[in-house]
Amino acid sequence: MSPLYEVHSEDVGSTRLYFVNASLQRVTYSSSVGVSLPCPAGGTPSAILRWYLATGDDIYDVPHIRHVHANGTLQLYPFSPSAYNSYIHDNDYFCTAENQAGKIRSPNIRIKAVFREPYTVRVADQRSMRSNVAVFKCLIPAAVQEYVSVVSWERDTVSIVPACLPTMSLKNTDTIRDTGCQ
């Protein structure tokens, strides 16, 4: 079924279905907080709102994990890492609104839980021969790469502005200390 942005029924008078926010495509949330997601559709008279997995499967309540409220809000509760289930916490969902005017389907919405965990960003050790260029790489753990970006580099706790990165020739007496990324 292709998503419609608004449906009017001329047979039933002033009945209609509409999307409140059809542009919502991705929701990333912290597992320690949870998320409440209203169905981005509505109708006059009130529409029956239902949530589904992108496969078309009905979703069901999982006590203390996932619940669909009577008003059509999908709630994913906070959970511990041991309760993680990709079928629930990292999946595509959509909702439908249905009344006398018909039925509309939202676009798929990617819902993904992330864990709050400590991580360390470091600089890879590099070697360079004298009078050559050394390229430094910021190593970001895979679990957080999608959410972390390198915004600056530092040398001896002084920021190095990307537009004017120094070019260095390494000689016997040259040393680079405390180079890091943040």
PDB file of C-alpha atoms in Angstrom:
ATOM      1  CA  MET A   1       0.000   0.000   0.000  1.00  0.00           C
ATOM      2  CA  SER A   2       1.587   3.335  -0.970  1.00  0.00           C
ATOM      3  CA  PRO A   3       1.502   6.161   1.563  1.00  0.00           C
ATOM      4  CA  LEU A   4      -1.024   8.933   0.940  1.00  0.00           C
ATOM      5  CA  TYR A   5      -0.587  12.360   2.478  1.00  0.00           C
ATOM      6  CA  GLU A   6      -4.281  13.165   2.867  1.00  0.00           C
ATOM      7  CA  VAL A   7      -7.481  11.312   2.035  1.00  0.00           C
ATOM      8  CA  HIS A   8     -10.960  12.830   1.891  1.00  0.00           C
ATOM      9  CA  SER A   9     -14.141  10.840   1.556  1.00  0.00           C
ATOM     10  CA  GLU A  10     -16.882  12.625  -0.359  1.00  0.00           C
ATOM     11  CA  ASP A  11     -19.399   9.914   0.555  1.00  0.00           C
ATOM     12  CA  VAL A  12     -19.210  10.536   4.294  1.00  0.00           C
ATOM     13  CA  GLY A  13     -19.179  14.357   4.523  1.00  0.00           C
ATOM     14  CA  SER A  14     -16.241  15.819   6.388  1.00  0.00           C
ATOM     15  CA  THR A  15     -14.244  12.663   7.056  1.00  0.00           C
ATOM     16  CA  ARG A  16     -10.545  12.690   6.278  1.00  0.00           C
ATOM     17  CA  LEU A  17      -7.187  11.125   7.110  1.00  0.00           C
ATOM     18  CA  TYR A  18      -3.882  13.010   7.209  1.00  0.00           C
ATOM     19  CA  PHE A  19      -0.243  12.812   8.216  1.00  0.00           C
ATOM     20  CA  VAL A  20       0.945  15.075  10.982  1.00  0.00           C
ATOM     21  CA  ASN A  21       4.629  14.397  10.213  1.00  0.00           C
ATOM     22  CA  ALA A  22       5.225  12.285   7.109  1.00  0.00           C
ATOM     23  CA  SER A  23       8.928  13.205   7.040  1.00  0.00           C
ATOM     24  CA  LEU A  24       9.851  11.239  10.189  1.00  0.00           C
ATOM     25  CA  GLN A  25      12.169   8.475   8.971  1.00  0.00           C
ATOM     26  CA  ARG A  26      14.592   7.682  11.793  1.00  0.00           C
ATOM     27  CA  VAL A  27      14.465   7.670  15.585  1.00  0.00           C
ATOM     28  CA  THR A  28      17.605   6.900  17.589  1.00  0.00           C
ATOM     29  CA  TYR A  29      17.178   6.751  21.336  1.00  0.00           C
ATOM     30  CA  SER A  30      19.131   5.870  24.459  1.00  0.00           C
ATOM     31  CA  SER A  31      18.409   2.494  26.034  1.00  0.00           C
ATOM     32  CA  SER A  32      18.628   4.168  29.449  1.00  0.00           C
ATOM     33  CA  VAL A  33      15.802   6.612  28.616  1.00  0.00           C
ATOM     34  CA  GLY A  34      13.434   4.872  26.170  1.00  0.00           C
ATOM     35  CA  VAL A  35      11.226   6.656  23.640  1.00  0.00           C
ATOM     36  CA  SER A  36       7.566   7.485  23.011  1.00  0.00           C
ATOM     37  CA  LEU A  37       6.602   7.872  19.378  1.00  0.00           C
ATOM     38  CA  PRO A  38       3.134   9.139  18.412  1.00  0.00           C
ATOM     39  CA  CYS A  39       1.740   7.725  15.189  1.00  0.00           C
ATOM     40  CA  PRO A  40       2.352  10.534  12.665  1.00  0.00           C
ATOM     41  CA  ALA A  41      -1.211  10.306  11.308  1.00  0.00           C
ATOM     42  CA  GLY A  42      -4.685  11.354  12.344  1.00  0.00           C
ATOM     43  CA  GLY A  43      -8.200  11.731  11.090  1.00  0.00           C
ATOM     44  CA  THR A  44     -11.644  13.281  11.362  1.00  0.00           C
ATOM     45  CA  PRO A  45     -13.519  11.621  12.907  1.00  0.00           C
ATOM     46  CA  SER A  46     -10.827  10.080  15.115  1.00  0.00           C
ATOM     47  CA  ALA A  47      -8.869   7.390  13.366  1.00  0.00           C
ATOM     48  CA  ILE A  48      -7.883   4.003  14.715  1.00  0.00           C
ATOM     49  CA  LEU A  49      -4.075   4.052  14.890  1.00  0.00           C
ATOM     50  CA  ARG A  50      -2.038   0.831  14.691  1.00  0.00           C
ATOM     51  CA  TRP A  51       1.682   0.043  14.571  1.00  0.00           C
ATOM     52  CA  TYR A  52       3.352  -2.689  12.498  1.00  0.00           C
ATOM     53  CA  LEU A  53       6.826  -3.921  11.713  1.00  0.00           C
ATOM     54  CA  ALA A  54       7.961  -3.040   8.186  1.00  0.00           C
ATOM     55  CA  THR A  55       7.365  -6.694   7.267  1.00  0.00           C
ATOM     56  CA  GLY A  56       3.648  -6.053   7.862  1.00  0.00           C
ATOM     57  CA  ASP A  57       3.565  -8.101  11.079  1.00  0.00           C
ATOM     58  CA  ASP A  58       1.372  -6.746  13.867  1.00  0.00           C
ATOM     59  CA  ILE A  59       3.380  -5.702  16.867  1.00  0.00           C
ATOM     60  CA  TYR A  60       2.412  -6.934  20.277  1.00  0.00           C
ATOM     61  CA  ASP A  61       2.973  -5.584  23.759  1.00  0.00           C
ATOM     62  CA  VAL A  62       6.012  -6.925  25.590  1.00  0.00           C
ATOM     63  CA  PRO A  63       5.644  -6.093  29.300  1.00  0.00           C
ATOM     64  CA  HIS A  64       8.132  -3.428  30.421  1.00  0.00           C
ATOM     65  CA  ILE A  65       9.739  -3.416  26.930  1.00  0.00           C
ATOM     66  CA  ARG A  66       7.223  -2.233  24.281  1.00  0.00           C
ATOM     67  CA  HIS A  67       3.650  -0.950  24.520  1.00  0.00           C
ATOM     68  CA  VAL A  68       1.178   0.674  22.125  1.00  0.00           C
ATOM     69  CA  HIS A  69      -1.077   3.101  23.989  1.00  0.00           C
ATOM     70  CA  ALA A  70      -4.764   3.577  23.118  1.00  0.00           C
ATOM     71  CA  ASN A  71      -3.924   6.994  21.580  1.00  0.00           C
ATOM     72  CA  GLY A  72      -1.602   5.318  19.039  1.00  0.00           C
ATOM     73  CA  THR A  73       1.692   6.174  20.747  1.00  0.00           C
ATOM     74  CA  LEU A  74       4.366   3.490  20.487  1.00  0.00           C
ATOM     75  CA  GLN A  75       6.428   3.369  23.667  1.00  0.00           C
ATOM     76  CA  LEU A  76       9.741   1.567  24.029  1.00  0.00           C
ATOM     77  CA  TYR A  77      10.763   1.492  27.678  1.00  0.00           C
ATOM     78  CA  PRO A  78      14.308   1.851  29.029  1.00  0.00           C
ATOM     79  CA  PHE A  79      16.100  -1.495  29.148  1.00  0.00           C
ATOM     80  CA  SER A  80      19.380  -3.076  30.182  1.00  0.00           C
ATOM     81  CA  PRO A  81      21.877  -4.447  27.651  1.00  0.00           C
ATOM     82  CA  SER A  82      20.857  -7.990  28.604  1.00  0.00           C
ATOM     83  CA  ALA A  83      17.247  -7.247  27.522  1.00  0.00           C
ATOM     84  CA  TYR A  84      18.277  -5.989  24.050  1.00  0.00           C
ATOM     85  CA  ASN A  85      16.347  -7.602  21.198  1.00  0.00           C
ATOM     86  CA  SER A  86      17.090  -6.369  17.663  1.00  0.00           C
ATOM     87  CA  TYR A  87      13.590  -7.433  16.572  1.00  0.00           C
ATOM     88  CA  ILE A  88      12.223  -4.771  18.949  1.00  0.00           C
ATOM     89  CA  HIS A  89      15.038  -2.265  19.498  1.00  0.00           C
ATOM     90  CA  ASP A  90      16.562  -2.010  15.998  1.00  0.00           C
ATOM     91  CA  ASN A  91      13.860  -2.385  13.387  1.00  0.00           C
ATOM     92  CA  ASP A  92      11.644  -0.569  10.882  1.00  0.00           C
ATOM     93  CA  TYR A  93       8.098   0.241  11.981  1.00  0.00           C
ATOM     94  CA  PHE A  94       5.131   1.994  10.377  1.00  0.00           C
ATOM     95  CA  CYS A  95       1.695   2.987  11.558  1.00  0.00           C
ATOM     96  CA  THR A  96      -1.687   3.146   9.919  1.00  0.00           C
ATOM     97  CA  ALA A  97      -4.686   5.394  10.482  1.00  0.00           C
ATOM     98  CA  GLU A  98      -8.126   4.146   9.560  1.00  0.00           C
ATOM     99  CA  ASN A  99     -11.629   5.639   9.697  1.00  0.00           C
ATOM    100  CA  GLN A 100     -14.648   5.966   7.382  1.00  0.00           C
ATOM    101  CA  ALA A 101     -12.502   7.871   4.857  1.00  0.00           C
ATOM    102  CA  GLY A 102     -10.254   4.848   4.365  1.00  0.00           C
ATOM    103  CA  LYS A 103      -6.806   3.839   5.519  1.00  0.00           C
ATOM    104  CA  ILE A 104      -3.385   5.462   5.193  1.00  0.00           C
ATOM    105  CA  ARG A 105       0.076   4.087   5.957  1.00  0.00           C
ATOM    106  CA  SER A 106       3.052   6.067   7.184  1.00  0.00           C
ATOM    107  CA  PRO A 107       6.457   5.663   5.572  1.00  0.00           C
ATOM    108  CA  ASN A 108       8.761   3.214   7.376  1.00  0.00           C
ATOM    109  CA  ILE A 109      10.395   4.682  10.463  1.00  0.00           C
ATOM    110  CA  ARG A 110      13.758   3.226  11.539  1.00  0.00           C
ATOM    111  CA  ILE A 111      13.824   2.900  15.332  1.00  0.00           C
ATOM    112  CA  LYS A 112      17.206   2.153  16.860  1.00  0.00           C
ATOM    113  CA  ALA A 113      18.293   1.947  20.494  1.00  0.00           C
ATOM    114  CA  VAL A 114      21.849   2.846  21.441  1.00  0.00           C
ATOM    115  CA  PHE A 115      23.667   2.058  24.659  1.00  0.00           C
ATOM    116  CA  ARG A 116      25.367   4.647  26.752  1.00  0.00           C
ATOM    117  CA  GLU A 117      28.787   3.230  27.401  1.00  0.00           C
ATOM    118  CA  PRO A 118      32.218   4.704  27.971  1.00  0.00           C
ATOM    119  CA  TYR A 119      34.587   4.725  25.036  1.00  0.00           C
ATOM    120  CA  THR A 120      38.035   6.039  24.243  1.00  0.00           C
ATOM    121  CA  VAL A 121      39.111   7.759  21.065  1.00  0.00           C
ATOM    122  CA  ARG A 122      42.827   7.511  20.349  1.00  0.00           C
ATOM    123  CA  VAL A 123      45.403   8.254  17.711  1.00  0.00           C
ATOM    124  CA  ALA A 124      46.980   5.352  15.858  1.00  0.00           C
ATOM    125  CA  ASP A 125      50.741   5.106  16.278  1.00  0.00           C
ATOM    126  CA  GLN A 126      52.504   6.207  13.120  1.00  0.00           C
ATOM    127  CA  ARG A 127      56.084   5.964  11.953  1.00  0.00           C
ATOM    128  CA  SER A 128      57.675   8.037   9.275  1.00  0.00           C
ATOM    129  CA  MET A 129      61.133   8.198   7.815  1.00  0.00           C
ATOM    130  CA  ARG A 130      63.056  11.410   8.175  1.00  0.00           C
ATOM    131  CA  SER A 131      61.898  14.189   5.790  1.00  0.00           C
ATOM    132  CA  ASN A 132      58.655  12.330   4.964  1.00  0.00           C
ATOM    133  CA  VAL A 133      55.031  12.976   5.847  1.00  0.00           C
ATOM    134  CA  ALA A 134      53.322  11.170   8.714  1.00  0.00           C
ATOM    135  CA  VAL A 135      49.554  10.660   8.475  1.00  0.00           C
ATOM    136  CA  PHE A 136      47.695  10.352  11.762  1.00  0.00           C
ATOM    137  CA  LYS A 137      44.389   8.563  12.069  1.00  0.00           C
ATOM    138  CA  CYS A 138      41.839   8.974  14.829  1.00  0.00           C
ATOM    139  CA  LEU A 139      40.604   5.546  15.977  1.00  0.00           C
ATOM    140  CA  ILE A 140      36.974   5.525  17.090  1.00  0.00           C
ATOM    141  CA  PRO A 141      35.425   2.295  18.444  1.00  0.00           C
ATOM    142  CA  ALA A 142      33.049   0.680  15.922  1.00  0.00           C
ATOM    143  CA  ALA A 143      30.119   0.741  18.378  1.00  0.00           C
ATOM    144  CA  VAL A 144      30.081   4.555  18.392  1.00  0.00           C
ATOM    145  CA  GLN A 145      31.523   5.474  14.962  1.00  0.00           C
ATOM    146  CA  GLU A 146      28.102   6.358  13.591  1.00  0.00           C
ATOM    147  CA  TYR A 147      27.577   8.925  16.363  1.00  0.00           C
ATOM    148  CA  VAL A 148      31.065  10.432  16.790  1.00  0.00           C
ATOM    149  CA  SER A 149      32.895  12.755  14.445  1.00  0.00           C
ATOM    150  CA  VAL A 150      36.355  14.284  14.704  1.00  0.00           C
ATOM    151  CA  VAL A 151      35.935  18.020  15.146  1.00  0.00           C
ATOM    152  CA  SER A 152      39.531  19.027  15.904  1.00  0.00           C
ATOM    153  CA  TRP A 153      43.066  17.806  16.469  1.00  0.00           C
ATOM    154  CA  GLU A 154      45.352  18.884  19.285  1.00  0.00           C
ATOM    155  CA  ARG A 155      49.087  19.035  19.799  1.00  0.00           C
ATOM    156  CA  ASP A 156      50.270  19.611  23.361  1.00  0.00           C
ATOM    157  CA  THR A 157      46.635  20.530  24.280  1.00  0.00           C
ATOM    158  CA  VAL A 158      46.525  23.298  21.637  1.00  0.00           C
ATOM    159  CA  SER A 159      43.944  22.918  18.872  1.00  0.00           C
ATOM    160  CA  ILE A 160      45.222  22.615  15.336  1.00  0.00           C
ATOM    161  CA  VAL A 161      42.782  24.322  12.969  1.00  0.00           C
ATOM    162  CA  PRO A 162      41.978  22.021  10.004  1.00  0.00           C
ATOM    163  CA  ALA A 163      42.435  24.811   7.440  1.00  0.00           C
ATOM    164  CA  CYS A 164      46.035  25.363   8.518  1.00  0.00           C
ATOM    165  CA  LEU A 165      47.378  21.969   9.538  1.00  0.00           C
ATOM    166  CA  PRO A 166      51.138  22.198   9.877  1.00  0.00           C
ATOM    167  CA  THR A 167      53.415  20.316   7.517  1.00  0.00           C
ATOM    168  CA  MET A 168      56.404  18.909   9.368  1.00  0.00           C
ATOM    169  CA  SER A 169      59.646  17.439   8.211  1.00  0.00           C
ATOM    170  CA  LEU A 170      60.872  14.983  10.800  1.00  0.00           C
ATOM    171  CA  LYS A 171      64.554  15.282  11.665  1.00  0.00           C
ATOM    172  CA  ASN A 172      66.545  13.567  14.379  1.00  0.00           C
ATOM    173  CA  THR A 173      65.696  16.300  16.884  1.00  0.00           C
ATOM    174  CA  ASP A 174      61.980  16.647  16.050  1.00  0.00           C
ATOM    175  CA  THR A 175      59.446  15.065  18.387  1.00  0.00           C
ATOM    176  CA  ILE A 176      55.676  15.192  18.436  1.00  0.00           C
ATOM    177  CA  ARG A 177      54.239  14.744  21.908  1.00  0.00           C
ATOM    178  CA  ASP A 178      50.681  14.558  23.209  1.00  0.00           C
ATOM    179  CA  THR A 179      49.010  14.584  19.824  1.00  0.00           C
ATOM    180  CA  GLY A 180      45.379  13.590  20.125  1.00  0.00           C
ATOM    181  CA  CYS A 181      41.914  14.017  18.711  1.00  0.00           C
ATOM    182  CA  GLN A 182      38.742  15.117  20.466  1.00  0.00           C
TER     183      GLN A 182
END
